[in-house]
Every structure is written in structure tokens, then in C-alpha cells.
Short mmCIF file of C-alpha atoms in Angstrom, two decimals:
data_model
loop_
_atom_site.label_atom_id
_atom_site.label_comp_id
_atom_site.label_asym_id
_atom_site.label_seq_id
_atom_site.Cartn_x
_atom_site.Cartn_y
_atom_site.Cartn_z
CA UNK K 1 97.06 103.19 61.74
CA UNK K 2 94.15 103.75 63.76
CA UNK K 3 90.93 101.30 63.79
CA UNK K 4 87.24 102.06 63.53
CA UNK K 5 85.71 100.24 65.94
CA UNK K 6 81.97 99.70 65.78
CA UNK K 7 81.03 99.48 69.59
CA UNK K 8 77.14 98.66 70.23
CA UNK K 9 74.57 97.80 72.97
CA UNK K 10 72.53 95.14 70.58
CA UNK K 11 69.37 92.92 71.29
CA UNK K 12 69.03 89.25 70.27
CA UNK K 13 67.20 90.35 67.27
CA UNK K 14 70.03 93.36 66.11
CA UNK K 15 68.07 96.60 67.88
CA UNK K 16 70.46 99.04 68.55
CA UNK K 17 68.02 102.01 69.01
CA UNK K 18 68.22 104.15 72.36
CA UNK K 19 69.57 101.29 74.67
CA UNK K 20 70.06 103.66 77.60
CA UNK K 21 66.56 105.35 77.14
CA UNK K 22 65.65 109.30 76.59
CA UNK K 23 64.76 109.22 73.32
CA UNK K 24 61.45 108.98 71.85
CA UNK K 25 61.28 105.36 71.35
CA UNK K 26 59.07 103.11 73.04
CA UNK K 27 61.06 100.18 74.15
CA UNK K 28 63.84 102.88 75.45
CA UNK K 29 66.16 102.38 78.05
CA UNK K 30 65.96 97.92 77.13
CA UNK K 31 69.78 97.75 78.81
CA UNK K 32 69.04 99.18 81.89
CA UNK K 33 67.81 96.18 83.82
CA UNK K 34 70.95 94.15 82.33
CA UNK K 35 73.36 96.81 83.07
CA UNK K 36 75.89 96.12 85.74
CA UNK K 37 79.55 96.10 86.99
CA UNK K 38 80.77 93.60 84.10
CA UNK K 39 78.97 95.37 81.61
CA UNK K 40 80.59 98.16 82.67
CA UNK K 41 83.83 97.23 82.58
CA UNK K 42 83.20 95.72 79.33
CA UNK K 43 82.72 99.62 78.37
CA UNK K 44 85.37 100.75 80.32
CA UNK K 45 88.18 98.47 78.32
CA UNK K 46 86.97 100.22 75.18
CA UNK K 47 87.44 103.56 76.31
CA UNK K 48 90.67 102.86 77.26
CA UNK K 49 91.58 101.49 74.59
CA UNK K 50 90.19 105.08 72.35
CA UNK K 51 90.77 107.87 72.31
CA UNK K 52 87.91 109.84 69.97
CA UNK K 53 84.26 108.91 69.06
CA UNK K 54 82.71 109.24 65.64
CA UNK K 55 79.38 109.50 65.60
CA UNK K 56 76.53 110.25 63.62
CA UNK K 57 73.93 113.27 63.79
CA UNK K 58 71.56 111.86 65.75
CA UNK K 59 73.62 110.08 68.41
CA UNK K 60 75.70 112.73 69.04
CA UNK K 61 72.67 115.05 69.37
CA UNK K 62 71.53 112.31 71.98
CA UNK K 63 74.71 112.45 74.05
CA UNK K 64 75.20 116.50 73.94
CA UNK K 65 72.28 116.67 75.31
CA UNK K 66 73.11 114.80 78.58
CA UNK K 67 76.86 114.32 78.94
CA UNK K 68 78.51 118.13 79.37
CA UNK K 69 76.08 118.41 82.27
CA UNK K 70 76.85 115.30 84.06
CA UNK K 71 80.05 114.78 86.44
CA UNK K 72 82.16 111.98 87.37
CA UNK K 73 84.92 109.45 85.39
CA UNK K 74 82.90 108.27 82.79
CA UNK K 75 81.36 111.96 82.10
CA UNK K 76 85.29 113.21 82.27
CA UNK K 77 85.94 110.65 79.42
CA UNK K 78 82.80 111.12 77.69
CA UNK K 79 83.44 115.38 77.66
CA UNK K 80 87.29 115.55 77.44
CA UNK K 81 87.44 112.93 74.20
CA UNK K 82 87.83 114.04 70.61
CA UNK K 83 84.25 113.61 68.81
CA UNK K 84 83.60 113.47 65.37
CA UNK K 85 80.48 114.40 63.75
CA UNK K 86 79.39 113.04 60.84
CA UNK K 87 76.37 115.29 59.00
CA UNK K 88 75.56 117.21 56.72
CA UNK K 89 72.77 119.12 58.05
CA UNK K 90 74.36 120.28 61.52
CA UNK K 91 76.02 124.17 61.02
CA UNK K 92 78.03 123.67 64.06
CA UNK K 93 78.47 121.11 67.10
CA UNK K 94 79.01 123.31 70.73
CA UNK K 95 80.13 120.09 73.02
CA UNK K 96 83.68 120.38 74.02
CA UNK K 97 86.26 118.44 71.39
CA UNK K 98 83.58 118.36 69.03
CA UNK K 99 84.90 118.60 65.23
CA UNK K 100 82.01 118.78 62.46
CA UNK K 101 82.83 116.81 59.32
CA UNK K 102 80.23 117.29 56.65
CA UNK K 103 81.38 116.78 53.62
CA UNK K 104 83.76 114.28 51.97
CA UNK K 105 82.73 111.79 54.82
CA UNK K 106 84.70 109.02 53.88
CA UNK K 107 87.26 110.33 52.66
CA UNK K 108 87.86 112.45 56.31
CA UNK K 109 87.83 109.38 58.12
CA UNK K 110 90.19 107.49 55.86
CA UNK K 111 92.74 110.51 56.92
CA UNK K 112 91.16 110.11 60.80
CA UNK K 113 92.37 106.28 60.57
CA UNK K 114 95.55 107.90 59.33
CA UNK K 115 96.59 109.93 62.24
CA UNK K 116 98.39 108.85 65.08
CA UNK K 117 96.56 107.76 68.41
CA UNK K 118 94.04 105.01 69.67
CA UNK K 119 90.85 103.50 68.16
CA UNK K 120 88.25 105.24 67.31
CA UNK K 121 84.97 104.23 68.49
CA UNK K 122 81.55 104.17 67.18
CA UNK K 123 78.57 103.94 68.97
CA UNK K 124 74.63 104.83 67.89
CA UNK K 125 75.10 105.90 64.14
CA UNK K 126 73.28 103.52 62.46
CA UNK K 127 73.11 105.05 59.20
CA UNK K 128 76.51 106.43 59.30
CA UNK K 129 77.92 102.86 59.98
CA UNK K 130 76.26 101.63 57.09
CA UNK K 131 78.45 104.09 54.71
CA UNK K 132 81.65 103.25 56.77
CA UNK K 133 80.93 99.60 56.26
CA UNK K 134 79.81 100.26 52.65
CA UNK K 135 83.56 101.51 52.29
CA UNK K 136 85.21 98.73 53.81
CA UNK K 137 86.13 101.55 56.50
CA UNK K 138 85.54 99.45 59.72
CA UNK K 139 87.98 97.17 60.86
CA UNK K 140 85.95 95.73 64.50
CA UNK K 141 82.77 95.24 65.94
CA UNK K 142 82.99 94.84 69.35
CA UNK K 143 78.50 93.93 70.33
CA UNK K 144 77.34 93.77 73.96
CA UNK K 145 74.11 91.13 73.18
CA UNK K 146 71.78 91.66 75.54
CA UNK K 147 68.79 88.43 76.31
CA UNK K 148 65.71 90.73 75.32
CA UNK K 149 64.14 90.36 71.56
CA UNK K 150 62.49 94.34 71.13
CA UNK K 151 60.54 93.51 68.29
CA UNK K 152 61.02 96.72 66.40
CA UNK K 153 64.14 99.63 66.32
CA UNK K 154 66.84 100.56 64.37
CA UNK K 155 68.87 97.61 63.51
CA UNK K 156 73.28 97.51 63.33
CA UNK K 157 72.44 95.61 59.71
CA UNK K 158 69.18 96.56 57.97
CA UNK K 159 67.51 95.02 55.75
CA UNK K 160 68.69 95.38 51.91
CA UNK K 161 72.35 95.66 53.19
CA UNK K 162 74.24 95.63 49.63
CA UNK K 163 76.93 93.38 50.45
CA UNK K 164 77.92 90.75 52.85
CA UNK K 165 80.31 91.06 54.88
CA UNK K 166 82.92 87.84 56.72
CA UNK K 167 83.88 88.92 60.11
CA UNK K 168 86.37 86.43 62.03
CA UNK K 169 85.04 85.77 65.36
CA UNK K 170 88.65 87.32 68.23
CA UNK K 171 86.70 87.05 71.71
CA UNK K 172 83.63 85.77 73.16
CA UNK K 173 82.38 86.30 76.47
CA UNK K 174 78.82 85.43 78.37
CA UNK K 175 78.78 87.82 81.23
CA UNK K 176 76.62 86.70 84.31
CA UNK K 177 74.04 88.53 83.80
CA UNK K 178 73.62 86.50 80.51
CA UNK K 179 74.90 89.69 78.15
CA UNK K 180 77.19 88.13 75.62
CA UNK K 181 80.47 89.79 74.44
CA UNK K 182 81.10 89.22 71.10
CA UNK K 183 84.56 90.51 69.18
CA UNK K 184 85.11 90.51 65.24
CA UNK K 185 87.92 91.56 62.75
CA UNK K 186 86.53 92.43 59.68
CA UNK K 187 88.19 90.54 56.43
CA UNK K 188 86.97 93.07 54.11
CA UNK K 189 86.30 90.75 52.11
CA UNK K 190 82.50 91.18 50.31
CA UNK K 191 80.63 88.79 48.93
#
């Protein structure tokens, strides 16, 4: 069976909201000065290990509007993977391997999970995370914590979250530029 796996850029205080910049956010674009070569490979391993993206409305807005244009390895794996869209108020999605689901949300990705190939990865999405996890649909969470406190943003867990959750702790990793790797299972198990 394939694995969700929640893959985020995240600040010290949870921010996940336009890490890369070009949205209209004010602290946009808060990785780029910690972005490097073991970040990026960091990235890399995930890709390889995936082979589709599921993604919410807004994200995958975000990265249609950038990615079919660009060129280069990471643009080739960006444009040639399978991507999932979860909304219901896109008609259609016009990026390459894009597949709209918009209705019966969770109960397309439990049949996504089903099919044969690698993890699935999602990145962005914050409200469309909090339904997966609501359904006990994630299985990882695989954070990149970047040393900057933003203040403000979306957050990976908002406030009111309905139920906690106990992850088990499978890799951590301080990268030199002080980014810290963290890996969790989660145990499904709420509280």
C-alpha cells in the first residue's frame, strides 16, 4: 500500500505559508536564505522516493503557475509526476498529469493509497491535510524546520485541531545550515 506523506518547509513556530515566496504573503520566500545543497537533497530523497503529489487548491494553483514554464531536473520531476487535486471549486486543472478529485475526497485517496506505486507526497495544503489527518489518512510527516520564528502564517496544526495525534519520532537530522530534519510515523492512535 502506498503512504501519504506530509512533506513541509516549517518555521520554529509551525508556519508553513509560501516558504519559497510569490504569493501574497508578507514574510514570503522565509526559506530562501536557508536553502542550500543539503536542503536540497533532503528534497531530492523524497522525490525519489514518490511518485505523485496531492495537493490542495491553493498550492497547486501556486505551483501551475510557475513549474510547466520552468526547465531543468527538478522542473522534469515537478511536470512529468502524477498530481492530485483536491477541491471542490476548481472545474478543471490544465498542468500536465493533473487529475481533479472533487468530491468523495477521502474516500478517493483511500483507493489512491490503494494502488500500486511509491508515496505520495503532500506539500502546501494546509486545509486539505487537516481532513486527511482528521481521517487517520496520513501515515508520515517528513518537516524541514527552518531557525526563523514568522510570527504569523498558515500553520501545519492550527489551532482547535480536534484530536491529538502520537507520532513516533524515525529520523532526525540538523543540517549545517541549522535546518532540522525531522521524520514521524503516525500511530493513528487519537487521543
Amino acid at each position: 500500500m502506498r503512504k501519504i506523506i506530509v512533506s513541509e518547509f516549517m518555521s520554529l513556530d509551525g508556519v508553513i505559508e509560501d516558504p519559497g515566496g510569490g504569493e501574497n504573503y508578507e514574510h514570503g520566500g522565509w526559506t530562501n536564505q536557508y536553502f542550500n545543497d543539503e536542503v536540497g537533497k533532503v528534497v531530492a530523497d523524497a522525490l525519489s522516493r514518490s511518485d505523485a503529489f496531492l495537493w490542495g487548491r491553493v498550492t497547486y494553483q501556486a505551483f501551475a503557475a510557475v513549474w510547466p514554464s520552468r526547465t531543468g531536473e527538478l522542473a522534469d520531476q515537478m511536470n512529468g509526476r502524477l498530481k492530485y487535486v483536491a477541491s471542490t471549486t476548481l472545474q478543471r486543472v490544465d498542468w500536465s498529469n493533473s487529475t481533479l478529485v472533487s468530491e468523495n475526497i477521502v474516500e478517493e485517496v483511500t483507493k489512491l493509497k490503494k494502488q500500486p506505486g511509491k508515496d505520495i507526497l503532500v506539500t502546501g495544503s494546509s486545509v486539505l491535510i487537516q481532513t486527511l489527518r482528521q481521517q487517520g489518512l496520513i501515515d508520515e510527516y517528513s518537516l524541514l524546520i527552518f531557525p526563523i520564528i514568522l510570527g504569523s502564517g498558515k500553520r501545519l496544526f492550527r489551532n482547535g485541531t480536534e484530536a491529538r495525534a502520537h507520532l513516533k519520532l524515525i529520523s532526525a537530522e540538523t543540517l549545517p545550515s541549522g535546518v532540522v530534519h525531522l521524520s514521524y510515523l503516525s500511530e493513528r492512535k487519537e487521543v
